Coordinates of C-alpha atoms in Angstrom, one line a residue:
M1 CA 0.0 0.0 0.0
T2 CA 1.4 3.3 -1.1
Q3 CA 1.9 5.6 1.9
T4 CA 0.2 9.0 1.4
K5 CA -1.7 11.6 3.5
I6 CA -4.3 12.7 0.8
K7 CA -6.5 11.1 -1.9
H8 CA -8.9 12.5 -4.5
Q9 CA -12.2 10.8 -4.9
P10 CA -14.2 13.1 -7.2
P11 CA -15.7 15.4 -6.2
Y12 CA -14.1 15.0 -2.8
I13 CA -10.6 15.4 -1.5
I14 CA -9.8 13.2 1.6
A15 CA -6.9 14.1 3.8
V16 CA -5.5 12.4 6.9
L17 CA -4.8 14.6 9.9
P18 CA -3.4 13.6 13.3
R19 CA -6.7 12.8 15.0
Y20 CA -9.3 12.6 12.2
V21 CA -9.9 12.3 8.5
E22 CA -11.2 15.4 6.8
I23 CA -13.3 15.4 3.6
R24 CA -13.5 18.6 1.5
T25 CA -14.4 19.8 -2.0
F26 CA -12.2 21.8 -4.3
E27 CA -14.9 23.7 -6.1
P28 CA -16.8 25.0 -4.2
R29 CA -14.4 25.0 -1.3
L30 CA -16.4 23.3 1.4
L31 CA -15.7 21.2 4.5
V32 CA -18.0 18.3 4.0
Q33 CA -17.2 15.9 6.9
S34 CA -14.7 15.1 9.6
V35 CA -14.3 11.5 10.8
E36 CA -12.5 11.0 14.1
L37 CA -10.1 8.0 14.1
Q38 CA -7.3 6.8 16.5
R39 CA -4.1 8.3 15.1
P40 CA -4.7 7.7 11.4
R41 CA -1.5 7.9 9.4
F42 CA -2.0 6.6 5.8
I43 CA -4.8 6.7 3.2
T44 CA -5.1 4.8 -0.1
S45 CA -7.7 4.2 -2.8
A46 CA -8.5 0.8 -4.3
G47 CA -10.9 2.1 -6.9
P48 CA -14.0 4.3 -7.2
N49 CA -15.7 4.8 -3.8
I50 CA -13.1 2.5 -2.1
V51 CA -10.9 4.3 0.4
Y52 CA -8.8 2.8 3.1
V53 CA -7.3 4.6 6.1
A54 CA -4.7 2.9 8.3
S55 CA -2.9 3.6 11.6
N56 CA -0.2 1.6 13.3
H57 CA -2.7 -0.8 14.7
F58 CA -6.0 -0.4 12.6
V59 CA -7.3 -0.3 9.0
W60 CA -10.6 1.4 8.3
R61 CA -12.7 1.5 5.1
L62 CA -14.6 4.7 4.3
V63 CA -17.9 3.9 2.5
P64 CA -19.7 6.9 0.9
V65 CA -23.4 7.4 1.2
S66 CA -25.3 6.9 -2.0
I67 CA -25.2 9.8 -4.5
A68 CA -28.9 10.1 -4.4
S69 CA -28.8 10.6 -0.6
Q70 CA -26.0 13.0 -0.9
I71 CA -27.9 15.0 -3.4
R72 CA -30.9 15.2 -1.2
Q73 CA -28.9 16.3 1.7
L74 CA -27.0 18.9 -0.4
L75 CA -30.2 20.3 -1.7
Q76 CA -31.5 20.7 1.9
D77 CA -28.3 22.5 2.7
K78 CA -28.6 24.5 -0.5
Q79 CA -25.2 23.3 -1.8
F80 CA -26.5 23.3 -5.4
E81 CA -23.1 23.5 -7.2
L82 CA -21.9 20.4 -5.4
A83 CA -25.2 18.7 -6.0
L84 CA -24.8 19.4 -9.7
Q85 CA -21.4 17.7 -9.8
L86 CA -22.8 14.6 -8.1
A87 CA -25.8 14.5 -10.4
K88 CA -23.5 14.5 -13.4
M89 CA -21.7 11.5 -11.9
K90 CA -24.9 9.3 -11.4
D91 CA -25.3 6.2 -13.5
D92 CA -28.9 7.0 -14.3
S93 CA -30.3 7.0 -17.9
D94 CA -29.5 10.1 -19.9
G95 CA -33.1 11.3 -19.7
D96 CA -33.4 11.0 -15.9
K97 CA -29.9 12.5 -15.4
K98 CA -30.7 15.5 -17.6
Q99 CA -34.0 16.0 -15.8
Q100 CA -32.4 16.0 -12.4
I101 CA -29.6 18.3 -13.5
H102 CA -32.2 20.7 -14.9
H103 CA -34.2 20.6 -11.7
I104 CA -31.1 21.3 -9.5
Q105 CA -30.1 24.2 -11.8
N106 CA -33.6 25.7 -11.4
L107 CA -33.3 25.4 -7.6
Y108 CA -29.9 27.0 -7.8
A109 CA -31.2 30.0 -9.9
F110 CA -34.1 30.3 -7.4
N111 CA -31.7 30.3 -4.5
L112 CA -29.7 33.0 -6.2
F113 CA -32.8 35.1 -6.4
C114 CA -33.6 34.5 -2.8
Q115 CA -30.1 35.6 -2.0
K116 CA -30.9 38.8 -4.0
R117 CA -28.2 38.0 -6.6
F118 CA -30.7 39.0 -9.2
D119 CA -28.4 39.4 -12.2
D120 CA -26.8 36.0 -11.6
S121 CA -30.2 34.4 -11.1
M122 CA -31.6 35.8 -14.4
Q123 CA -28.5 34.6 -16.3
V124 CA -29.1 31.0 -15.1
F125 CA -32.8 31.1 -15.9
A126 CA -32.0 32.4 -19.4
K127 CA -29.6 29.5 -20.0
L128 CA -32.1 26.9 -18.7
G129 CA -35.0 28.2 -20.9
T130 CA -37.2 28.4 -17.9
D131 CA -40.7 29.6 -18.7
P132 CA -40.6 33.4 -18.4
T133 CA -43.9 33.5 -16.6
H134 CA -42.4 31.4 -13.8
V135 CA -39.5 33.9 -13.5
I136 CA -41.9 36.9 -13.6
G137 CA -43.9 35.2 -10.8
L138 CA -40.9 35.7 -8.5
Y139 CA -41.9 39.4 -8.4
P140 CA -44.9 41.0 -6.7
D141 CA -47.8 42.3 -8.8
L142 CA -46.5 41.6 -12.3
L143 CA -48.7 38.6 -13.2
P144 CA -52.5 38.5 -13.0
S145 CA -53.5 37.1 -9.6
D146 CA -55.5 34.1 -11.1
Y147 CA -52.5 32.9 -13.1
R148 CA -50.0 33.7 -10.3
K149 CA -51.9 31.3 -7.9
Q150 CA -51.1 28.4 -10.3
L151 CA -47.4 28.8 -9.8
H152 CA -45.4 27.0 -7.1
Y153 CA -41.9 27.6 -5.8
P154 CA -39.5 25.6 -3.6
N155 CA -39.5 28.1 -0.7
P156 CA -41.3 31.3 0.3
L157 CA -40.3 34.2 -1.9
P158 CA -38.3 37.1 -0.5
T159 CA -39.9 40.4 0.3
L160 CA -38.6 43.1 -2.0
S161 CA -39.1 46.8 -1.7
G162 CA -37.3 50.1 -2.4
A163 CA -33.9 49.9 -3.9
E164 CA -33.8 46.1 -3.8
L165 CA -37.0 45.9 -5.8
E166 CA -35.7 48.4 -8.4
K167 CA -32.5 46.4 -8.8
A168 CA -34.6 43.2 -9.2
H169 CA -36.7 44.9 -11.9
L170 CA -33.6 46.0 -13.8
A171 CA -32.3 42.5 -13.9
L172 CA -35.7 41.2 -15.0
I173 CA -35.8 43.8 -17.8
D174 CA -32.5 42.5 -19.2
Y175 CA -33.8 39.0 -19.0
L176 CA -37.1 39.7 -20.7
T177 CA -35.5 41.8 -23.4
Q178 CA -33.3 38.9 -24.3
K179 CA -36.3 36.5 -24.3
R180 CA -38.4 38.9 -26.3
S181 CA -35.7 39.3 -29.0
H182 CA -35.4 35.5 -29.3
L183 CA -39.2 35.0 -29.6
V184 CA -39.6 37.8 -32.2
K185 CA -37.0 36.2 -34.4
Q186 CA -39.1 33.0 -34.7
L187 CA -40.7 33.2 -38.1
N188 CA -43.7 31.0 -37.5
D189 CA -46.3 32.2 -35.0
S190 CA -47.8 28.7 -34.7
D191 CA -44.6 27.1 -33.5
P192 CA -45.1 26.1 -29.8
S193 CA -42.8 27.7 -27.3
T194 CA -40.1 25.3 -25.9
T195 CA -39.9 26.4 -22.3
S196 CA -39.5 24.4 -19.1
P197 CA -41.1 24.8 -15.7
L198 CA -39.2 26.0 -12.7
M199 CA -41.0 23.3 -10.6
E200 CA -42.2 20.1 -12.0
G201 CA -46.0 20.0 -12.5
T202 CA -46.4 23.7 -12.9
P203 CA -48.2 24.7 -16.1
T204 CA -46.1 26.5 -18.8
I205 CA -47.1 28.8 -21.7
K206 CA -46.9 27.1 -25.1
S207 CA -48.3 29.8 -27.3
R208 CA -45.6 32.1 -28.6
K209 CA -48.1 35.0 -29.0
K210 CA -49.4 34.6 -25.5
L211 CA -45.8 34.5 -24.1
L212 CA -44.9 37.7 -26.0
Q213 CA -48.0 39.3 -24.6
I214 CA -47.0 38.5 -21.1
I215 CA -43.4 39.6 -21.6
D216 CA -44.3 43.0 -23.2
T217 CA -46.9 43.7 -20.5
T218 CA -44.4 42.9 -17.8
L219 CA -41.8 45.1 -19.5
L220 CA -44.3 47.9 -19.5
K221 CA -44.8 47.5 -15.7
C222 CA -41.1 47.3 -15.1
Y223 CA -40.4 50.4 -17.1
L224 CA -43.1 52.2 -15.1
H225 CA -41.2 51.3 -11.9
T226 CA -37.7 52.0 -13.2
N227 CA -37.5 54.3 -16.3
V228 CA -40.8 55.9 -17.5
A229 CA -39.0 57.3 -20.6
L230 CA -38.8 53.7 -22.1
V231 CA -42.6 53.2 -21.9
S232 CA -43.4 55.2 -25.1
P233 CA -40.7 53.4 -27.3
L234 CA -42.0 50.0 -26.1
L235 CA -45.6 51.0 -27.0
R236 CA -44.6 52.4 -30.4
L237 CA -43.0 49.1 -31.5
E238 CA -44.8 47.7 -34.6
N239 CA -44.7 44.2 -33.0
N240 CA -45.9 45.4 -29.6
H241 CA -47.9 42.7 -27.9
C242 CA -48.9 44.4 -24.7
H243 CA -52.2 43.1 -23.2
I244 CA -54.7 45.9 -23.7
E245 CA -56.8 45.7 -20.5
E246 CA -53.8 45.0 -18.2
S247 CA -51.7 47.8 -19.8
E248 CA -54.6 50.2 -19.7
Y249 CA -55.1 49.5 -16.0
V250 CA -51.4 50.2 -15.0
L251 CA -51.1 53.2 -17.2
K252 CA -54.2 54.8 -15.8
K253 CA -53.1 54.0 -12.3
A254 CA -49.8 55.7 -13.0
H255 CA -51.6 58.7 -14.7
K256 CA -49.6 58.1 -17.9
Y257 CA -52.2 59.3 -20.3
S258 CA -49.9 60.3 -23.1
E259 CA -48.5 56.7 -23.1
L260 CA -52.1 55.4 -22.9
I261 CA -52.9 57.3 -26.1
I262 CA -50.0 55.5 -27.8
L263 CA -51.2 52.1 -26.6
Y264 CA -54.7 52.8 -28.0
E265 CA -53.4 54.1 -31.3
K266 CA -51.2 51.2 -32.0
K267 CA -54.0 48.7 -31.1
G268 CA -56.4 50.6 -33.4
L269 CA -58.6 51.7 -30.5
H270 CA -59.0 55.2 -31.8
Q271 CA -62.3 56.0 -30.1
K272 CA -60.8 55.2 -26.7
A273 CA -57.8 57.3 -27.5
L274 CA -59.8 60.2 -28.6
Q275 CA -62.1 60.0 -25.6
V276 CA -59.1 60.2 -23.3
L277 CA -57.9 63.2 -25.2
L278 CA -61.3 64.8 -24.8
D279 CA -61.5 64.0 -21.1
Q280 CA -58.0 65.4 -20.5
S281 CA -58.4 68.5 -22.6
T282 CA -60.0 70.5 -19.8
K283 CA -57.8 69.3 -16.9
A284 CA -55.4 72.1 -15.9
N285 CA -52.4 69.9 -14.9
S286 CA -52.7 67.4 -17.7
P287 CA -50.0 67.2 -20.4
L288 CA -52.9 66.6 -22.8
K289 CA -54.6 69.8 -22.0
G290 CA -56.0 71.6 -25.0
H291 CA -57.0 70.5 -28.5
E292 CA -53.6 70.2 -30.2
R293 CA -53.1 66.5 -29.6
T294 CA -56.7 65.7 -30.8
V295 CA -56.1 67.6 -34.0
Q296 CA -52.8 65.8 -34.6
Y297 CA -54.4 62.4 -33.9
L298 CA -57.4 63.0 -36.2
Q299 CA -55.1 64.1 -39.0
R300 CA -53.3 60.7 -39.0
L301 CA -56.4 58.5 -39.1
G302 CA -57.1 58.6 -42.8
V303 CA -60.1 57.7 -45.0
D304 CA -60.7 54.3 -43.3
N305 CA -61.6 56.1 -40.0
L306 CA -63.7 58.9 -41.5
G307 CA -66.6 58.2 -39.2
I308 CA -64.4 58.6 -36.1
I309 CA -63.0 61.8 -37.5
F310 CA -66.6 63.2 -37.9
E311 CA -67.4 62.0 -34.4
F312 CA -64.6 63.6 -32.5
S313 CA -63.8 66.7 -34.6
P314 CA -66.9 68.8 -33.7
W315 CA -65.7 69.8 -30.2
V316 CA -62.4 71.1 -31.6
L317 CA -64.3 72.9 -34.4
K318 CA -66.5 74.6 -31.9
I319 CA -63.8 75.9 -29.5
C320 CA -61.2 76.7 -32.2
P321 CA -62.5 76.7 -35.7
E322 CA -59.2 77.7 -37.3
D323 CA -57.2 74.7 -35.7
G324 CA -60.2 72.4 -36.2
L325 CA -60.2 73.1 -39.9
K326 CA -56.6 71.8 -40.1
I327 CA -58.0 68.3 -39.4
F328 CA -59.2 68.5 -43.1
T329 CA -56.7 70.8 -44.7
E330 CA -53.2 69.9 -43.3
D331 CA -50.6 69.0 -46.0
L332 CA -50.5 65.3 -45.0
T333 CA -51.3 62.3 -47.3
E334 CA -53.9 61.0 -44.9
V335 CA -55.7 64.4 -44.9
E336 CA -55.4 65.0 -48.7
T337 CA -56.9 61.6 -49.5
L338 CA -60.1 62.1 -47.4
P339 CA -63.2 62.2 -49.6
R340 CA -63.7 65.9 -50.1
D341 CA -67.4 65.7 -51.0
K342 CA -68.2 64.0 -47.6
V343 CA -66.0 66.4 -45.7
L344 CA -67.8 69.3 -47.4
N345 CA -71.2 67.9 -46.6
F346 CA -70.1 67.4 -42.9
L347 CA -69.0 71.0 -42.7
K348 CA -72.1 72.4 -44.4
E349 CA -74.4 70.5 -42.0
G350 CA -72.7 71.5 -38.8
F351 CA -70.1 74.2 -39.4
K352 CA -71.3 76.1 -42.5
E353 CA -69.0 79.0 -41.8
L354 CA -66.0 76.7 -42.3
A355 CA -67.2 75.3 -45.7
I356 CA -65.9 78.4 -47.5
P357 CA -62.3 78.3 -46.1
Y358 CA -62.3 74.5 -46.7
L359 CA -63.3 74.9 -50.4
E360 CA -60.8 77.8 -50.8
H361 CA -58.0 75.5 -49.5
I362 CA -58.8 72.6 -51.8
I363 CA -59.2 74.8 -54.8
Y364 CA -56.4 77.3 -54.3
V365 CA -53.9 75.1 -52.5
W366 CA -54.6 71.6 -53.7
D367 CA -55.7 72.9 -57.1
D368 CA -58.9 70.8 -57.2
K369 CA -60.6 71.3 -60.6
G370 CA -63.8 69.5 -59.7
P371 CA -66.7 71.7 -61.1
E372 CA -69.0 70.7 -58.2
F373 CA -66.6 72.3 -55.6
H374 CA -66.3 75.4 -57.7
N375 CA -70.1 75.6 -58.0
V376 CA -70.6 75.2 -54.3
L377 CA -68.0 77.8 -53.4
I378 CA -69.8 80.3 -55.7
Q379 CA -73.1 79.5 -54.1
L380 CA -71.7 79.9 -50.6
Y381 CA -70.1 83.2 -51.5
L382 CA -73.5 84.3 -53.0
E383 CA -75.4 83.3 -49.8
R384 CA -73.0 85.2 -47.6
V385 CA -73.0 88.3 -49.9
Q386 CA -76.8 88.3 -50.1
G387 CA -77.1 88.2 -46.3
L388 CA -74.6 90.9 -45.8
M389 CA -76.0 93.0 -48.6
K390 CA -79.4 93.0 -47.0
Q391 CA -77.9 94.3 -43.8
Y392 CA -75.9 96.9 -45.7
L393 CA -78.8 98.3 -47.7
N394 CA -81.0 98.5 -44.5
S395 CA -78.3 100.5 -42.8
L396 CA -78.0 103.1 -45.6
P397 CA -79.6 106.5 -44.8
E398 CA -82.4 107.3 -47.2
G399 CA -81.2 108.9 -50.4
V400 CA -77.6 107.8 -50.0
P401 CA -76.5 105.6 -53.0
A402 CA -74.7 102.3 -52.5
V403 CA -71.0 102.2 -53.3
A404 CA -69.6 100.3 -56.2
A405 CA -69.4 96.5 -56.2
G406 CA -66.6 95.2 -54.0
K407 CA -65.9 98.6 -52.5
E408 CA -68.2 98.1 -49.6
D409 CA -66.8 98.1 -46.1
G410 CA -66.2 95.1 -43.9
D411 CA -67.2 91.6 -44.6
L412 CA -69.5 92.6 -47.5
G413 CA -66.7 94.1 -49.4
E414 CA -64.4 91.2 -48.7
F415 CA -66.8 88.5 -49.7
R416 CA -68.1 90.4 -52.8
N417 CA -64.5 90.8 -54.0
K418 CA -63.9 87.1 -53.5
L419 CA -67.1 86.3 -55.5
L420 CA -66.2 88.7 -58.3
S421 CA -62.6 87.5 -58.4
F422 CA -63.5 83.8 -58.4
L423 CA -66.1 84.2 -61.1
D424 CA -63.5 85.9 -63.2
I425 CA -60.5 83.5 -62.7
S426 CA -62.1 80.1 -62.3
T427 CA -62.6 78.0 -65.4
S428 CA -64.2 75.0 -63.7
Y429 CA -67.6 76.2 -62.6
E430 CA -70.8 75.7 -64.6
P431 CA -72.4 79.1 -65.3
A432 CA -75.5 77.7 -66.8
R433 CA -76.3 75.9 -63.5
L434 CA -75.5 78.9 -61.4
I435 CA -77.0 81.8 -63.2
S436 CA -80.5 81.1 -61.9
D437 CA -79.3 81.7 -58.4
F438 CA -78.3 85.3 -59.1
P439 CA -81.2 87.8 -58.8
F440 CA -82.2 90.2 -61.5
D441 CA -82.5 93.2 -59.2
G442 CA -78.9 93.1 -57.7
L443 CA -75.4 91.6 -58.1
L444 CA -75.5 92.6 -61.7
E445 CA -71.7 92.7 -62.0
E446 CA -71.6 89.0 -61.0
R447 CA -74.4 88.2 -63.4
A448 CA -72.6 89.9 -66.2
L449 CA -69.5 87.7 -65.6
L450 CA -71.7 84.6 -65.7
L451 CA -73.3 85.7 -69.0
G452 CA -69.9 86.4 -70.4
R453 CA -68.7 82.9 -69.4
M454 CA -71.8 81.5 -71.2
G455 CA -70.9 83.5 -74.4
K456 CA -73.9 85.7 -74.1
H457 CA -71.9 88.9 -74.6
E458 CA -74.9 91.1 -75.7
Q459 CA -76.7 90.5 -72.4
A460 CA -73.5 91.0 -70.4
L461 CA -72.8 94.3 -72.2
F462 CA -76.4 95.5 -71.8
I463 CA -75.8 95.3 -68.0
Y464 CA -72.6 97.2 -68.2
V465 CA -73.8 99.9 -70.7
H466 CA -77.5 100.5 -69.9
I467 CA -78.0 99.3 -66.3
L468 CA -74.6 100.0 -64.6
K469 CA -73.9 102.8 -67.1
D470 CA -70.2 102.0 -66.8
T471 CA -68.4 102.2 -70.2
R472 CA -65.0 101.5 -68.6
M473 CA -66.2 98.1 -67.3
A474 CA -67.8 97.4 -70.7
E475 CA -64.5 98.0 -72.5
E476 CA -62.6 95.9 -69.9
Y477 CA -65.1 93.1 -70.5
C478 CA -64.5 93.3 -74.2
H479 CA -60.7 93.3 -73.6
S480 CA -60.8 90.2 -71.5
H481 CA -63.1 88.2 -73.9
Y482 CA -61.8 89.3 -77.3
N483 CA -60.1 86.5 -79.3
S484 CA -59.7 86.9 -83.0
S485 CA -59.4 83.1 -83.5
V486 CA -62.7 82.2 -81.7
D487 CA -65.9 82.7 -83.5
G488 CA -67.9 83.6 -80.5
N489 CA -65.4 86.1 -79.2
K490 CA -64.0 87.8 -82.3
D491 CA -66.9 90.2 -82.7
V492 CA -67.3 91.2 -79.0
Y493 CA -66.2 94.8 -79.8
L494 CA -68.8 94.9 -82.6
S495 CA -71.4 93.8 -80.0
L496 CA -70.3 96.7 -77.8
L497 CA -70.7 99.1 -80.7
R498 CA -74.2 97.7 -81.4
M499 CA -75.1 98.2 -77.8
Y500 CA -74.1 101.8 -78.0
L501 CA -75.8 102.5 -81.3
S502 CA -78.8 100.1 -81.4
P503 CA -79.6 99.1 -77.8
P504 CA -82.1 96.3 -77.5
D505 CA -85.3 96.2 -75.5
V506 CA -85.1 96.3 -71.7
H507 CA -86.6 92.9 -71.4
C508 CA -83.7 91.2 -73.2
L509 CA -82.4 90.3 -69.7
G510 CA -85.6 88.4 -68.8
P511 CA -87.9 89.2 -65.8
I512 CA -86.0 92.3 -64.5
K513 CA -87.4 93.6 -61.2
M514 CA -85.8 97.0 -61.5
E515 CA -87.3 100.1 -62.9
L516 CA -85.2 101.0 -65.9
S517 CA -85.6 103.8 -68.4
E518 CA -85.6 103.0 -72.1
P519 CA -82.0 102.5 -73.3
Q520 CA -80.6 105.4 -75.3
A521 CA -78.1 105.4 -78.1
N522 CA -74.7 106.8 -77.2
L523 CA -72.9 107.9 -80.4
Q524 CA -70.0 109.5 -78.6
A525 CA -69.2 106.2 -76.8
A526 CA -69.5 104.4 -80.1
L527 CA -67.1 106.7 -81.8
H528 CA -64.7 106.3 -78.9
V529 CA -64.8 102.5 -79.5
L530 CA -64.2 103.0 -83.2
E531 CA -61.1 105.2 -82.6
L532 CA -59.5 103.0 -79.9
H533 CA -60.3 99.5 -81.2
H534 CA -60.6 99.9 -84.9
S535 CA -58.1 97.0 -85.4
K536 CA -60.5 94.6 -83.6
L537 CA -63.6 95.6 -85.6
N538 CA -64.9 94.5 -89.0
T539 CA -64.8 97.8 -90.7
T540 CA -67.8 97.2 -93.1
K541 CA -70.0 95.9 -90.3
A542 CA -69.0 98.7 -88.0
I543 CA -69.8 101.4 -90.6
N544 CA -73.2 99.7 -91.4
L545 CA -74.1 100.1 -87.7
L546 CA -73.6 103.9 -87.7
P547 CA -76.7 106.1 -88.1
A548 CA -77.3 107.3 -91.7
N549 CA -76.9 110.9 -90.6
T550 CA -73.4 110.4 -89.2
Q551 CA -71.0 113.0 -90.5
I552 CA -67.7 112.1 -92.1
R553 CA -65.9 114.4 -89.9
E554 CA -67.2 112.5 -86.8
I555 CA -65.6 109.2 -88.0
R556 CA -62.6 110.9 -89.7
V557 CA -60.1 109.6 -87.1
F558 CA -61.6 106.1 -87.4
L559 CA -61.4 106.1 -91.2
E560 CA -57.8 107.5 -91.1
S561 CA -56.7 104.8 -88.7
V562 CA -58.3 102.1 -90.7
L563 CA -56.8 103.3 -94.0
E564 CA -53.4 103.8 -92.4
E565 CA -53.6 100.3 -91.0
K566 CA -54.7 98.9 -94.4
A567 CA -51.9 100.8 -96.1
Q568 CA -49.3 99.6 -93.6
R569 CA -50.5 96.0 -93.9
K570 CA -50.3 96.3 -97.7
R571 CA -46.7 97.6 -97.5
C572 CA -45.8 94.8 -95.2
N573 CA -47.3 92.3 -97.5
Q574 CA -45.4 93.8 -100.5
V575 CA -42.1 93.6 -98.6
L576 CA -42.8 90.1 -97.6
K577 CA -43.7 89.2 -101.2
S578 CA -40.5 90.7 -102.4
L579 CA -38.4 88.8 -99.9
L580 CA -40.2 85.5 -100.7
Q581 CA -39.6 86.2 -104.5
A582 CA -35.9 86.8 -103.8
E583 CA -35.6 83.6 -101.8
F584 CA -37.4 81.7 -104.6
L585 CA -34.9 83.0 -107.2
R586 CA -31.9 82.1 -104.9
V587 CA -33.1 78.6 -104.5
Q588 CA -33.7 78.3 -108.3
E589 CA -30.2 79.4 -109.0
E590 CA -28.8 76.9 -106.5
R591 CA -30.9 74.1 -108.1
I592 CA -29.6 75.0 -111.6
F593 CA -26.0 75.0 -110.4
H594 CA -26.3 71.6 -108.9
Q595 CA -28.1 70.2 -111.9
Q596 CA -25.2 71.2 -114.1
V597 CA -22.9 68.8 -112.4
K598 CA -22.6 65.5 -114.3
C599 CA -21.7 62.1 -112.9
V600 CA -20.8 59.5 -115.6
I601 CA -20.8 55.9 -114.4
T602 CA -18.8 53.7 -116.8
E603 CA -18.3 50.0 -116.7
E604 CA -14.9 50.5 -115.1
K605 CA -16.1 52.9 -112.3
T606 CA -15.4 51.3 -108.9
C607 CA -16.6 52.1 -105.4
R608 CA -13.9 53.9 -103.3
V609 CA -15.0 51.9 -100.2
C610 CA -15.4 48.3 -101.3
K611 CA -13.3 48.6 -104.5
K612 CA -16.0 46.7 -106.5
K613 CA -17.6 48.0 -109.7
I614 CA -20.6 50.3 -109.4
G615 CA -22.4 48.6 -112.3
N616 CA -26.2 49.0 -112.1
S617 CA -26.3 49.4 -108.3
A618 CA -27.5 52.5 -106.5
F619 CA -24.7 54.9 -105.8
A620 CA -23.9 58.0 -103.9
R621 CA -21.7 60.9 -105.0
Y622 CA -19.9 63.1 -102.5
P623 CA -19.4 66.9 -103.3
N624 CA -15.8 66.3 -104.2
G625 CA -16.9 63.8 -106.9
V626 CA -16.1 60.6 -105.1
V627 CA -18.7 57.9 -106.0
V628 CA -19.5 54.9 -103.7
H629 CA -22.2 52.3 -103.5
Y630 CA -25.2 53.6 -101.7
F631 CA -24.8 50.7 -99.2
C632 CA -21.2 51.7 -98.6
C633 CA -22.2 55.3 -97.7
K634 CA -22.3 54.9 -93.9
D635 CA -21.7 58.6 -93.0
R636 CA -22.7 61.3 -95.5
T637 CA -20.6 63.9 -93.8
V638 CA -17.3 61.9 -94.1
C639 CA -16.0 61.4 -97.6
P640 CA -13.7 58.3 -98.1
T641 CA -10.2 59.4 -99.0
E642 CA -9.0 58.7 -102.5
Q643 CA -6.4 56.0 -103.1

């Protein structure tokens, strides 16, 4: 027997001391047992689990307790690392051994948690693949009470509060973030989750979706306890799985209404979100006080939620019409794609005063050419002008005439200017549908613009000349409508001349409700038109309209201008004819010069490119006389060099 004082029997180290034998472990460094013997001196091993100790007079055999008993005792003593070493040494089947090792590791992680070594505990749980809900259950108030009652643990859980609880939450956040990342990367939602229980017999969550829901909801609660700034980024995640009712409860309890709005928005609960915004809008200390957040929220909803927009926009439109209108006019894709006809009807029914600025925005800013919108804007302008006009006329002192159209003070002048301007510049409205809305006893300038757009120049000019008695406006009308290339507009100045010289009957306008004197001819105005606009008149027709007793001296300026224009035009035509004749002669000379050049193709003539005879083939001749096959002429600007 070899004489020695120490032997290694994994996982133990056995040493002989003067009065006893001591059994220790190397990792972890523990004193396992001391056996008193009479002056032991030597120790030896005869194989696994066979150890002899000898003195001068005795020999003892040390027999180890079974590994299963050792493990049970070690677990009671919470010596989990040593228990793991022994479990790996057992001769059980692989399945049983693996199960027991896993159980011991779970107990070890649980014990680390109880020792408040939270980071170490979470790392072990992460490696084991323990069901996250069992880990979350270690913390107070993070799981629903009904589910929490189904979980069991080896020992009572430690009481956590204050800084310890915050530290525990931070460790849990790291653990859950890692778990969440792993679950999100799984492509198939239907794949069952492969988690294991902390204690055998405890139910686990198999659904990946359900597990993500619990993890995200728990992360939300942890962030509320540790770092509120991370709540919003979590809720804004596209794959956020927070449980709605549970998250709603904790956010309300923490008075985190801005974050609650994000939760509702991401879950599509727009009515709940907007109701919260409405409730908070009047609370003095609320971060959601006012209507701005409601406007921003409604602007992002889009056409699919038009009903909700109509439901929650009225309160904003009432307290701040200008900001409320931005719900329908902001330069956002979601706003621009809203059905404009439905928005217009909504505004006309409840907020008619906003229909005009809405139409002005879609026409002037968004450049909407829809005739219906242009028609409605004119009708709304007309209604507003008529109402204001009635008030204006009633306020005038007796005998004081009304001012010119668009020159009125206040809102009347503003809206009448808008109406006149829009009738003039818009090309999309339908005058034939609108003219019946305009009265015969007022707003004659507007009616004249409609008649002009319909091509009824005689009726429009009658209004300017014989009702409004404004020759300047009549001439401006002709200037804006004259077009020598359009049949209906090329004789508009002739119509003005006729209106001055041969005015029609008063009733050409229809059922006029105004007392008008019989129209009188205005020779001086007619002569003025002849002098200024002779180039835009058919001379023969214009002279035929003049009264028979018109003196030559009265139209002398007109005739001189016409004759001078005719003479000038004749001179221009003569010069142009001479220039064209000279150009014709030059071209003829150039043609004759080129025709004098002869090109003789003999039987011996060869192509300068391919060197073959020209023969009867098509050919091309360069200015320097070089002849090639037409096929060989690749670039007409480059002549092949002569050989």
